Short mmCIF file of C-alpha atoms and ligand atoms in Angstrom, two decimals:
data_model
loop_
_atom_site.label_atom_id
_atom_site.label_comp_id
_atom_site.label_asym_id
_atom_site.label_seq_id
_atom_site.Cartn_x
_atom_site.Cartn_y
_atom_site.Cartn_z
CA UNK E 267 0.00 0.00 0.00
CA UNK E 268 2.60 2.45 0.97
CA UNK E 269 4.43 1.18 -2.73
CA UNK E 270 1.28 2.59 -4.52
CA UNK E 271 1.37 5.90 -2.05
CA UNK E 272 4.95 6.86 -2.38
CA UNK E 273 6.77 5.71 -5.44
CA UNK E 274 4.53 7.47 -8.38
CA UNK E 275 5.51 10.22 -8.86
CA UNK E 276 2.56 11.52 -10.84
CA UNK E 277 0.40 11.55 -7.37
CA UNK E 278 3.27 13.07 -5.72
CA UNK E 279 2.95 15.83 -7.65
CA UNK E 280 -0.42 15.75 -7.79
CA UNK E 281 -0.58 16.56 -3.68
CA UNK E 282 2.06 19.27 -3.87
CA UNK E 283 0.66 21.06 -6.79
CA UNK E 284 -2.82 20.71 -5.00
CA UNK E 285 -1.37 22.20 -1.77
CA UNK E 286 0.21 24.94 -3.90
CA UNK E 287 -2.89 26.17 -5.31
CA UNK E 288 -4.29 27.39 -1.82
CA UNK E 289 -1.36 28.20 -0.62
CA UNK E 290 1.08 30.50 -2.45
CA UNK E 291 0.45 32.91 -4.84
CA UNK E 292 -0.40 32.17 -8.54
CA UNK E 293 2.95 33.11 -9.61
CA UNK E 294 4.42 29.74 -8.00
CA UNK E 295 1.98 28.04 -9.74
CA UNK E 296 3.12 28.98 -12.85
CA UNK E 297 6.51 28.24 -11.73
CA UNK E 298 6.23 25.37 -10.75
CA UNK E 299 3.86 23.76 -13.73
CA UNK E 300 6.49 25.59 -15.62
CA UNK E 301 8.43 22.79 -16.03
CA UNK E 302 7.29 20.67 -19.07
CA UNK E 303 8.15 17.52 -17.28
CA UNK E 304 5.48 18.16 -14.40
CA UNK E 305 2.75 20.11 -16.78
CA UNK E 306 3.19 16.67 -19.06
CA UNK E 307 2.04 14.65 -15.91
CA UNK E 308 -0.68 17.22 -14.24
CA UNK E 309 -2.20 18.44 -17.29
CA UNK E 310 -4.00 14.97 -18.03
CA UNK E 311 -5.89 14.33 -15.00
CA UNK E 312 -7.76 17.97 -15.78
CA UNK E 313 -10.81 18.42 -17.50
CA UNK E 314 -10.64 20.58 -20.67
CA UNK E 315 -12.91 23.71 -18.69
CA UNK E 316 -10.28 23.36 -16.06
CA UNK E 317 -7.26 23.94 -18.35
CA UNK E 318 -9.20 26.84 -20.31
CA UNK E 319 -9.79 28.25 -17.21
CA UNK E 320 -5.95 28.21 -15.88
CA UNK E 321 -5.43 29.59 -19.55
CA UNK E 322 -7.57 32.41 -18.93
CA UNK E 323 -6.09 33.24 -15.39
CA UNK E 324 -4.03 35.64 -17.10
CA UNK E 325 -0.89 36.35 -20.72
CA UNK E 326 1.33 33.72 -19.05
CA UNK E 327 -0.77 30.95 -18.30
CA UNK E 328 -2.55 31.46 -21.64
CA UNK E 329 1.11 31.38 -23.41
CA UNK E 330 2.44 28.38 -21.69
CA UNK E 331 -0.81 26.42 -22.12
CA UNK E 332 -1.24 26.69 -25.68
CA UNK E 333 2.58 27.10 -26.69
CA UNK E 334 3.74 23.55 -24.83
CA UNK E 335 3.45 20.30 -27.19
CA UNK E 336 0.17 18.13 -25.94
CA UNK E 337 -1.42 19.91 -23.25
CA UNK E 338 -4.89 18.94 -24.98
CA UNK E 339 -3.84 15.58 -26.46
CA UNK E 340 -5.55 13.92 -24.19
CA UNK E 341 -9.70 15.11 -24.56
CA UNK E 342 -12.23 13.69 -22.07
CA UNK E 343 -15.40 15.33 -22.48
CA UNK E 344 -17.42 13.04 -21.16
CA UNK E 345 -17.92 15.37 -17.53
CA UNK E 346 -18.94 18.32 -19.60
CA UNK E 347 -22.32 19.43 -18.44
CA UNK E 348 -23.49 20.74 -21.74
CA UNK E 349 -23.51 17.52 -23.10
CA UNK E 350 -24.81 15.32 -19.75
CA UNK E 351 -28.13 18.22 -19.93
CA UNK E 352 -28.60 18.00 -23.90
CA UNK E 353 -28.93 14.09 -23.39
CA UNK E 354 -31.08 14.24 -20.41
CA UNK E 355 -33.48 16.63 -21.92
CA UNK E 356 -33.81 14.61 -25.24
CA UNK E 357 -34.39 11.29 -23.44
CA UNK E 358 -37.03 13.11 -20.95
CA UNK E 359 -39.09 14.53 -24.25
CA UNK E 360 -38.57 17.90 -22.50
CA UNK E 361 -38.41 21.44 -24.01
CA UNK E 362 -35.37 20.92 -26.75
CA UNK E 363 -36.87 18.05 -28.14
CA UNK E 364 -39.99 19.96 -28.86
CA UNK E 365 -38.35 22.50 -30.25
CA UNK E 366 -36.11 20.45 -33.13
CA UNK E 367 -38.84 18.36 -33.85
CA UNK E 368 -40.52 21.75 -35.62
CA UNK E 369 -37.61 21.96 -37.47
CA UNK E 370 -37.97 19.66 -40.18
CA UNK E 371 -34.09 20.68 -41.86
CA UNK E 372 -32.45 18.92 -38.84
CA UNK E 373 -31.27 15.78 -39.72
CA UNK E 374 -31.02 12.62 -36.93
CA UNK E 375 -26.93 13.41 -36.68
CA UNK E 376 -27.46 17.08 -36.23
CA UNK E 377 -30.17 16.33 -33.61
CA UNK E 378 -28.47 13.88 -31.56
CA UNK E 379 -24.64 14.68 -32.40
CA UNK E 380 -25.46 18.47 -32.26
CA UNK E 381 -24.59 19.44 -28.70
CA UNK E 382 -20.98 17.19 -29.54
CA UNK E 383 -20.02 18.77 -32.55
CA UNK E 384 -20.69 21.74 -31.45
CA UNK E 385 -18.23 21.89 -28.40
CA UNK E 386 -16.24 19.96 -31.23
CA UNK E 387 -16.26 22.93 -33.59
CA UNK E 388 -15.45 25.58 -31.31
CA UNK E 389 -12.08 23.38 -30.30
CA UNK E 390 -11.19 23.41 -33.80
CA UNK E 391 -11.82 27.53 -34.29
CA UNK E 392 -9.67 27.59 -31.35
CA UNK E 393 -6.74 25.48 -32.79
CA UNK E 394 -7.04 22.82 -29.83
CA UNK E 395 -8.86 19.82 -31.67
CA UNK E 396 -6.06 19.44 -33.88
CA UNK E 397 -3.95 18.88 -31.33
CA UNK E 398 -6.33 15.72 -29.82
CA UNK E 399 -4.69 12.83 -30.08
CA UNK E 400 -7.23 10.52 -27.54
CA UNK E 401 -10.77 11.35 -27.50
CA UNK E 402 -13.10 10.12 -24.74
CA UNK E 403 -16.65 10.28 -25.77
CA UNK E 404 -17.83 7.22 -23.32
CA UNK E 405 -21.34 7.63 -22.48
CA UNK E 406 -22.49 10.67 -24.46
CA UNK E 407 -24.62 10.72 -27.27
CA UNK E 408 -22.31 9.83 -30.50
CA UNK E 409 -23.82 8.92 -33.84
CA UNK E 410 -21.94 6.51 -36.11
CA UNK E 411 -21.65 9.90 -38.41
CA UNK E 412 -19.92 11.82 -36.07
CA UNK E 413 -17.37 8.76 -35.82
CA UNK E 414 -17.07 8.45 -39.21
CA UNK E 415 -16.01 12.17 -39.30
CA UNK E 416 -13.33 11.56 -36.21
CA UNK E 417 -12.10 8.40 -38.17
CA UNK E 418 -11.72 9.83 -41.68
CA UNK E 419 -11.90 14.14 -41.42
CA UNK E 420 -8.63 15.68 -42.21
CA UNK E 421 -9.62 18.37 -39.30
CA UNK E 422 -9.31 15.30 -36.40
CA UNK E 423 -5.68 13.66 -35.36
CA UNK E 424 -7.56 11.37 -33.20
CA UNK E 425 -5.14 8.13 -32.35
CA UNK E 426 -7.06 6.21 -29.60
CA UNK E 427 -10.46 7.20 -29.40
CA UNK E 428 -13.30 5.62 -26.71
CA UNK E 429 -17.13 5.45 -26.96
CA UNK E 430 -17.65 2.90 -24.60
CA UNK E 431 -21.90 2.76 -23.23
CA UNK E 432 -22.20 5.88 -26.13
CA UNK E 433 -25.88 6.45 -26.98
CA UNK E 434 -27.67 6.75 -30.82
CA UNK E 435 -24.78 5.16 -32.45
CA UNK E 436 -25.94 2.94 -35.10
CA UNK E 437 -23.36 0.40 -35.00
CA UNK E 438 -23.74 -1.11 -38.49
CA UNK E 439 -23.16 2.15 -40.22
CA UNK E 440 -19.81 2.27 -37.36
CA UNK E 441 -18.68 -0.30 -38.77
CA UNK E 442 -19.30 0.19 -42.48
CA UNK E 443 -17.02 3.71 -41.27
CA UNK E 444 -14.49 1.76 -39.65
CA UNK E 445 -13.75 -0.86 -43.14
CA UNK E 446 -13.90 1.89 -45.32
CA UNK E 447 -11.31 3.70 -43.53
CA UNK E 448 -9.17 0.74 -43.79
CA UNK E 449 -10.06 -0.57 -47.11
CA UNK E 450 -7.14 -2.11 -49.43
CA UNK E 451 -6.73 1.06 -51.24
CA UNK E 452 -6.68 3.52 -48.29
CA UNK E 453 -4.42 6.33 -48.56
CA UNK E 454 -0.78 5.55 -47.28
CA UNK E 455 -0.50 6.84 -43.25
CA UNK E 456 -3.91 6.53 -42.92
CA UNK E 457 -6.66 5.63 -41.33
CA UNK E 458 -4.74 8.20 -38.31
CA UNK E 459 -6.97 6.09 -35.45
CA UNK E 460 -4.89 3.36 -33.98
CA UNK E 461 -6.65 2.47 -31.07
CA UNK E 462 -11.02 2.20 -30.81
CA UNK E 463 -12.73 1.05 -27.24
CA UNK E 464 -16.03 0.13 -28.00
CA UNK E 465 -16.66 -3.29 -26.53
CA UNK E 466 -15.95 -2.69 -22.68
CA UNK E 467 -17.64 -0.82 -19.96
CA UNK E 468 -16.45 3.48 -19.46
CA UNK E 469 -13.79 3.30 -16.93
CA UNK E 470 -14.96 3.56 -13.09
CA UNK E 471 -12.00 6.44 -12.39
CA UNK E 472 -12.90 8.63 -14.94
CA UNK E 473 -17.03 8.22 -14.17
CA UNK E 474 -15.65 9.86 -10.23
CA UNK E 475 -14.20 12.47 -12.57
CA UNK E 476 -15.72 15.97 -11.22
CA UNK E 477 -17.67 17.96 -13.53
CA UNK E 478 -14.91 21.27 -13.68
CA UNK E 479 -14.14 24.18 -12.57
CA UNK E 480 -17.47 25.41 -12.01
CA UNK E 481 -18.34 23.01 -9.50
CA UNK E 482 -14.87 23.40 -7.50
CA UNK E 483 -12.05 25.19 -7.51
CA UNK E 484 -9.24 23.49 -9.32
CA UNK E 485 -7.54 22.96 -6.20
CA UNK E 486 -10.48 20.56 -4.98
CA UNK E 487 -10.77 18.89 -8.55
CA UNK E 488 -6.59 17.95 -8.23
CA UNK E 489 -7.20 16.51 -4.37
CA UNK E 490 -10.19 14.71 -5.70
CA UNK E 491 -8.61 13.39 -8.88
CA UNK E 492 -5.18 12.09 -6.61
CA UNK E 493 -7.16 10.41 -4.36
CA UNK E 494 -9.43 8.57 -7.34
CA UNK E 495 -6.64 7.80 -8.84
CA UNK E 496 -4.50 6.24 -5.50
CA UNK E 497 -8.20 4.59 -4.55
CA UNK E 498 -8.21 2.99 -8.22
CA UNK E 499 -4.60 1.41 -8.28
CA UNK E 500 -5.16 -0.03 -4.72
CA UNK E 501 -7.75 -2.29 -5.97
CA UNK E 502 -6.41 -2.60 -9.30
CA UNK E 503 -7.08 -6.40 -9.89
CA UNK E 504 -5.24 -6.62 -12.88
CA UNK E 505 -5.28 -6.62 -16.65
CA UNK E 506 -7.94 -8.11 -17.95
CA UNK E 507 -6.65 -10.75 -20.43
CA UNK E 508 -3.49 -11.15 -19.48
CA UNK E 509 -3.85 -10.98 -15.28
CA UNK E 510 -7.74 -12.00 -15.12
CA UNK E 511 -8.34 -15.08 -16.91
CA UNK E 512 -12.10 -16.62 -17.76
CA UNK E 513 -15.16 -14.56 -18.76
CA UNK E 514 -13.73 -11.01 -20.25
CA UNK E 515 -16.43 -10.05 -22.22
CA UNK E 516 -19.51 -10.24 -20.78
CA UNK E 517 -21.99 -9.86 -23.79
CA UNK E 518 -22.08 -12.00 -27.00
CA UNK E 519 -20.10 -10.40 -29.79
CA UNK E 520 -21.94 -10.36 -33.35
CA UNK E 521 -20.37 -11.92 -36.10
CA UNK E 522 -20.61 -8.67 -38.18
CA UNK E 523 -18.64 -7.56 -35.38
CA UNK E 524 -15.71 -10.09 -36.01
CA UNK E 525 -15.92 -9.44 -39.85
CA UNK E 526 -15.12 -5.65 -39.09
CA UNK E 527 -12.00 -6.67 -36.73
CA UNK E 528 -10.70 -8.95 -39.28
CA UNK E 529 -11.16 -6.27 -42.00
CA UNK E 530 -9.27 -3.84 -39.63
CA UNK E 531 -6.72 -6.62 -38.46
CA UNK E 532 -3.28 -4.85 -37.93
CA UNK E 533 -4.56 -1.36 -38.81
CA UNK E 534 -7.03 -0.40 -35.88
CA UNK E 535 -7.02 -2.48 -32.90
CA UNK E 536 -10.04 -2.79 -30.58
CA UNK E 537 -10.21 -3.70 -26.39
CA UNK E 538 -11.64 -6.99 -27.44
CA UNK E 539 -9.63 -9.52 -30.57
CA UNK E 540 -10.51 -12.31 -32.08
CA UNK E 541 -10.50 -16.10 -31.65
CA UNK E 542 -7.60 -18.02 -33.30
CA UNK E 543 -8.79 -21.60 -32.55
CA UNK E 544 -7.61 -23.62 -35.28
CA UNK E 545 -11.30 -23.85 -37.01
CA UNK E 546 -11.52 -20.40 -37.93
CA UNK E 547 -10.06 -19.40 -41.32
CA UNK E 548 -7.77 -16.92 -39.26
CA UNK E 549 -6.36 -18.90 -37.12
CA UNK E 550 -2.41 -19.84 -37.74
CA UNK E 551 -3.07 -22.79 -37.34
CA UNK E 552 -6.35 -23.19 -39.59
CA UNK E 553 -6.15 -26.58 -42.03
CA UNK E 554 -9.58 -26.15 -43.99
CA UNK E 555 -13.44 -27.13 -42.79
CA UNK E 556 -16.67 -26.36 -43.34
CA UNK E 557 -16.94 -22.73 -44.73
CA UNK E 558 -19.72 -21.82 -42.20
CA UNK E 559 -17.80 -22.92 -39.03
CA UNK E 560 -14.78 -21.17 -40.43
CA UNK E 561 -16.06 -17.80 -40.10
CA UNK E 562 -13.78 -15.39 -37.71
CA UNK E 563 -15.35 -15.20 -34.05
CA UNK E 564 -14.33 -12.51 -31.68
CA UNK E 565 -12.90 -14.18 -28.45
CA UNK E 566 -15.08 -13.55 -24.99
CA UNK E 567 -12.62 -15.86 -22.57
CA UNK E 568 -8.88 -15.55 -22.05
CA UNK E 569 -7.32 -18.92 -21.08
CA UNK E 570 -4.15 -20.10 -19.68
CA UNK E 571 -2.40 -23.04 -21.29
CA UNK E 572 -3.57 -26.42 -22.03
CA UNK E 573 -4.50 -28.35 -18.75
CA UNK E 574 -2.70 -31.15 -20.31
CA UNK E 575 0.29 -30.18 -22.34
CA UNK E 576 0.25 -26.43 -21.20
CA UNK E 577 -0.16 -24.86 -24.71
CA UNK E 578 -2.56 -24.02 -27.31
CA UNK E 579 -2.53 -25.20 -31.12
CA UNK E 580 -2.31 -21.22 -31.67
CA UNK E 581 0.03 -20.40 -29.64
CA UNK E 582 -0.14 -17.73 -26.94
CA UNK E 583 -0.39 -13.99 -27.62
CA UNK E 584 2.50 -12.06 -25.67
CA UNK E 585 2.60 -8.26 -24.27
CA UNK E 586 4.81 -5.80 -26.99
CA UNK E 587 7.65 -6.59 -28.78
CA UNK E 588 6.38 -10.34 -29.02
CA UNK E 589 3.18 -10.38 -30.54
CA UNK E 590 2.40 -7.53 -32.84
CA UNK E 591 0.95 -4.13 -31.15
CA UNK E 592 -2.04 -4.25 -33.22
CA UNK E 593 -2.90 -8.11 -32.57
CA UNK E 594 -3.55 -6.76 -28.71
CA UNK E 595 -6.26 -5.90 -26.94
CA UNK E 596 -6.70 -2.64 -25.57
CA UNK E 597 -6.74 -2.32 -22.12
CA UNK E 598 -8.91 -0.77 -19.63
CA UNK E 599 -8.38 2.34 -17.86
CA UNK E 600 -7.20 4.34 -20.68
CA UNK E 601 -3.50 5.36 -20.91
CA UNK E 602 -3.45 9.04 -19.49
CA UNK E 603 0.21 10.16 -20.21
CA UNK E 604 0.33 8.77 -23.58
CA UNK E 605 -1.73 8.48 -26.69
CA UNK E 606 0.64 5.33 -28.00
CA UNK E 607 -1.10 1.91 -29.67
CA UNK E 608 1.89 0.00 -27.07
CA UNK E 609 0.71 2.18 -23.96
CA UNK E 610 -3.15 1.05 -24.50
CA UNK E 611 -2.14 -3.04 -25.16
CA UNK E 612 1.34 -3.45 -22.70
CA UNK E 613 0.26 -4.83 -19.62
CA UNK E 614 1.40 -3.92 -16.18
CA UNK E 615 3.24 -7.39 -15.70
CA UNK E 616 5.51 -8.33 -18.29
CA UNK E 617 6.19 -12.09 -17.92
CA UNK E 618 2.32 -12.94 -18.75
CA UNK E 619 0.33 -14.25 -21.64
CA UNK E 620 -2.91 -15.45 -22.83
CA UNK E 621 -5.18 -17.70 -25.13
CA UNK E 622 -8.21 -15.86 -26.77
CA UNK E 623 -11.05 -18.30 -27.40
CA UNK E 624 -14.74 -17.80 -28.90
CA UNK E 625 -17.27 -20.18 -26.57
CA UNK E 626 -18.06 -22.25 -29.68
CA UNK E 627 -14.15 -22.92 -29.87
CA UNK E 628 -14.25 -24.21 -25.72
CA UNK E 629 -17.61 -25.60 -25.57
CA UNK E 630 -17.38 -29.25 -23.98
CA UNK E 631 -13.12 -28.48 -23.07
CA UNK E 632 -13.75 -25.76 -20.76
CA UNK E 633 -14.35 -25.84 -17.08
CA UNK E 634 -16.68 -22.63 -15.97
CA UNK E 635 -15.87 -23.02 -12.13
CA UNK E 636 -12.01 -23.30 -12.32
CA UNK E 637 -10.82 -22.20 -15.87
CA UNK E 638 -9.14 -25.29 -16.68
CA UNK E 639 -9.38 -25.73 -20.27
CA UNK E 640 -7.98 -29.34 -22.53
CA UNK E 641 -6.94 -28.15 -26.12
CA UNK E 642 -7.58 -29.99 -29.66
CA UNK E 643 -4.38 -31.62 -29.95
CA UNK E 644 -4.80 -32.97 -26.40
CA UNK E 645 -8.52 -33.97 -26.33
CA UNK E 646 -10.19 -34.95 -29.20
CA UNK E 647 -13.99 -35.82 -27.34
CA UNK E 648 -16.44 -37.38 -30.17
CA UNK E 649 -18.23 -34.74 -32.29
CA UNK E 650 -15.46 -32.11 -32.69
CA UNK E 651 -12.48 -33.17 -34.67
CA UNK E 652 -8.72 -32.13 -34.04
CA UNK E 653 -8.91 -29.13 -36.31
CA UNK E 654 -11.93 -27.91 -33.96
CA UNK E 655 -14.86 -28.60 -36.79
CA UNK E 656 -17.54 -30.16 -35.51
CA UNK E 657 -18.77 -33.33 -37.19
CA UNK E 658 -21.90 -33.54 -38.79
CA UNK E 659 -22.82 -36.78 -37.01
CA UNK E 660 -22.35 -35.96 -33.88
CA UNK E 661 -22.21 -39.11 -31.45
CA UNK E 662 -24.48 -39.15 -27.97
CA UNK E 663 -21.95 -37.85 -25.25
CA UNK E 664 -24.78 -36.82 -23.01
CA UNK E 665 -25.99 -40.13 -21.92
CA UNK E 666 -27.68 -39.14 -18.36
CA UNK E 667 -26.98 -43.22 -17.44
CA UNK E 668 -23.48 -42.12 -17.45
CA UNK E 669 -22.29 -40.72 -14.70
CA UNK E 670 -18.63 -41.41 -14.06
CA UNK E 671 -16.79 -38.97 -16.57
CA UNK E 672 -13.91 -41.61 -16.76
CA UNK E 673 -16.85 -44.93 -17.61
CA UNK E 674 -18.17 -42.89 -20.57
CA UNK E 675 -16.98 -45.04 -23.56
CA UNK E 676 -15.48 -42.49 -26.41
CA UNK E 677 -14.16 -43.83 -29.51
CA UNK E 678 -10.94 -43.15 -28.24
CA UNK E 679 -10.72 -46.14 -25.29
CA UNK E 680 -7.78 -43.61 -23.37
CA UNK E 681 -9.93 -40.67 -24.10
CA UNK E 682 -12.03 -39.58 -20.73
CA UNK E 683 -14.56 -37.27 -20.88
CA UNK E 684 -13.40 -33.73 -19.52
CA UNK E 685 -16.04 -31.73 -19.07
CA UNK E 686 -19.70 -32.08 -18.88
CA UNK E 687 -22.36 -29.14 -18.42
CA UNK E 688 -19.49 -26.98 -18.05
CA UNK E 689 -17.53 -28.54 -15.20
CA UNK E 690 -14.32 -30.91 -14.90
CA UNK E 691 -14.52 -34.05 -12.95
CA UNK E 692 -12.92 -32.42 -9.52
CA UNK E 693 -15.65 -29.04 -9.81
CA UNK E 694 -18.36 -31.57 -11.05
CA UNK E 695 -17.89 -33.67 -7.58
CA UNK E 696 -17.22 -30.86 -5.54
CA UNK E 697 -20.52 -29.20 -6.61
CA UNK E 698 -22.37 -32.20 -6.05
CA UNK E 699 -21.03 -32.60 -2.48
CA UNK E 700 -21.73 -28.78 -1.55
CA UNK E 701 -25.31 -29.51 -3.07
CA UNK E 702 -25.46 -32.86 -0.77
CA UNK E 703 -24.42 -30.70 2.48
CA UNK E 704 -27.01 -27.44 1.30
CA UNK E 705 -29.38 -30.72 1.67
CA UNK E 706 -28.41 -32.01 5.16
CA UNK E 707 -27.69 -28.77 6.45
CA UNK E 708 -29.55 -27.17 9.79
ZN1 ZN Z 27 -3.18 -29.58 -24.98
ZN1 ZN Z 28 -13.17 -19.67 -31.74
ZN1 ZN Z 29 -12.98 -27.44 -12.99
#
């Protein structure tokens, strides 16, 4: 605990710039945020109104502000009131609503992407958007136009770029925005994005964010945002994927959805990747099948090695510098001091890895209580071949007079069953004996 407390130095300076503000005059605040090195680490944990208001404290602030290299590369707008009141108006059919509906010029983007673009274009009259390298939109009302125009628009430098739990966003015509900009015949250095969370949940530290300046002093909002910060990496659990292992997405993925990620493979990556079992047509190790059951599948668990020989047919996917940047997952919270494609995917523990698996790819190998997982080379249970297809005659596994996983007679005589309803052997008997003592207890 007193690791996490003492040795980063970004909350360090967090606390002593915080005590600053009350404390000494404004001209040791400028002094002291002077330095590039500490305004590089400060500057991203304030909200845009926060630093516009520090620019308009007087000539100097104004000149250091917008003269020093990415103070607004990193853009969170998703505490700006503005926005949070449009939204809540529109969905409550209240007095806006009313009002655009007479106008019959507006168009669905201008109506529900109006309030956005708007704080949008008066960043760009003011020569800040251009400098924007991640863009947080999580939450807010984003139509798949406005993305289209962040992806592809000349006026946006966006690199990593988040709508995680965004509202109105038609995700087919997303999508549709996201191939084109990485179509075969795209111009060269383009598409600029690099990084796109859409699949995961808005981050929990940034949701505590305070709404600016006008709700507290930017003293306050620094105190607050150090102690968010030092209350998030204390019960950090981990990187999902690499650290947390099972269940990572929590919803089904579509397969229009995997399409889009294979189209964008190695140009745009996403927080989520896709399957590389060995029946799927991207896999490395893919050896032909069925073209249906070939299709690419985004992966929902991360799984450790084999049970049995401790690998996977695939292989495992590594942090940077082993597996390719773009083959990673993004990772949750955002990366605040860079807008980098290897900050977003490098995980906080080197030394790790993972296997990213579809359910269809783990069905019958995978144990849902204790992760244990027994790959195609290893177990080759009747109805799936080696290569992961599925036979079309698919032989009667679930016999209910079976109930001894190693009695069931495969076609295979050394082959045991593995897993049944979802459980190994050891979690199938220890479920049955807690259900046993729930029986006989008091
Ligand atoms: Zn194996
Ligand atoms: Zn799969
Ligand atoms: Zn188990």
């Amino acid at each position: 605990m007193s690791l996490a407390t003492f040795n980063d130095p970004t909350r360090e300076e967090l606390q002593l710039l915080a005590s600053t503000v009350t404390e000494v005059p404004t001209t040791s605040l400028y002094g002291t945020i002077h330095n590039s090195l500490v305004l590089s680490h400060v500057i991203p944990y304030l909200s845009i109104s926060s630093i516009l208001s520090l620019a308009a404290t007087n000539r100097a602030f104004r000149e250091l502000l917008f003269s020093t290299p990415g103070v607004f590369r990193h853009l969170d707008l998703t505490h700006i009131k503005a926005l949070k009141f449009e939204i809540d108006k529109i969905d409550h059919g209240g007095e806006v609503w009313r009002n655009v509906q007479l106008d019959e010029n507006v168009t669905e983007d201008d109506f529900y992407s109006g309030p956005l673009r708007g704080i949008l274009s008066t960043l760009k009259r003011q020569h800040i958007l251009e400098n924007v390298q991640t863009l947080v939109l999580d939450g807010l009302s984003v139509t798949s136009e406005l993305c289209h125009d962040i992806i592809n628009d000349a006026a946006f430098n966006v690199r990593v770029l988040s709508i995680r739990d965004v509202k109105n966003l038609n995700q087919a015509k997303l999508r549709q925005a996201l191939q084109y900009a990485c179509r075969p015949t795209r111009r060269a250095g383009s598409p600029k994005l690099k990084a796109l969370y859409v699949f995961g949940s808005r981050d929990v530290l940034a949701a505590a964010k305070p709404s600016g300046p006008s709700a507290s002093s930017i003293s306050t909002e620094w105190n607050k945002k150090s102690q968010t910060a030092l209350a998030s990496s204390l019960k950090q659990e981990g990187d999902a994927w690499w650290h947390k292992k099972g269940r990572i997405i929590p919803r089904p993925v579509s397969q229009e959805w995997a399409n889009c990620l294979l189209a964008c493979r190695g140009i745009i990556a996403f927080d989520a990747v896709l399957c590389q079992g060995p029946r799927h047509r991207n896999s490395p190790v893919y050896k032909g099948g069925s073209d249906a059951d070939s299709a690419p599948a985004v992966a929902t668990y991360a799984l450790s090695g084999c049970e049995n020989c401790h690998k996977a047919p695939e292989g495992f996917t590594y942090p940077s510098g082993i597996s390719p940047d773009a083959s990673l997952p993004l990772l949750a919270p955002l990366p605040l001091l860079s807008s980098s494609l290897r900050a977003a995917t490098t995980p906080k523990d080197a030394d790790t890895s993972f296997v990213p698996r579809c359910m269809d790819c783990i069905r019958e190998r995978y144990c849902t209580s204790c992760n244990k997982w027994w790959c195609e080379s290893c177990y080759d249970f009747s109805g799936q071949s080696s290569s992961g297809h599925y036979a079309t005659q698919i032989a009667i596994v679930d016999d209910d007079t079976v109930n001894d996983f190693g009695d069931l007679d495969l076609e295979v005589p050394t082959m045991k069953v593995k897993v049944r309803n979802g459980l190994c052997h050891p979690c199938t008997l220890t479920r049955a004996q807690e259900e046993e003592n729930d029986k006989s207890g008091p």
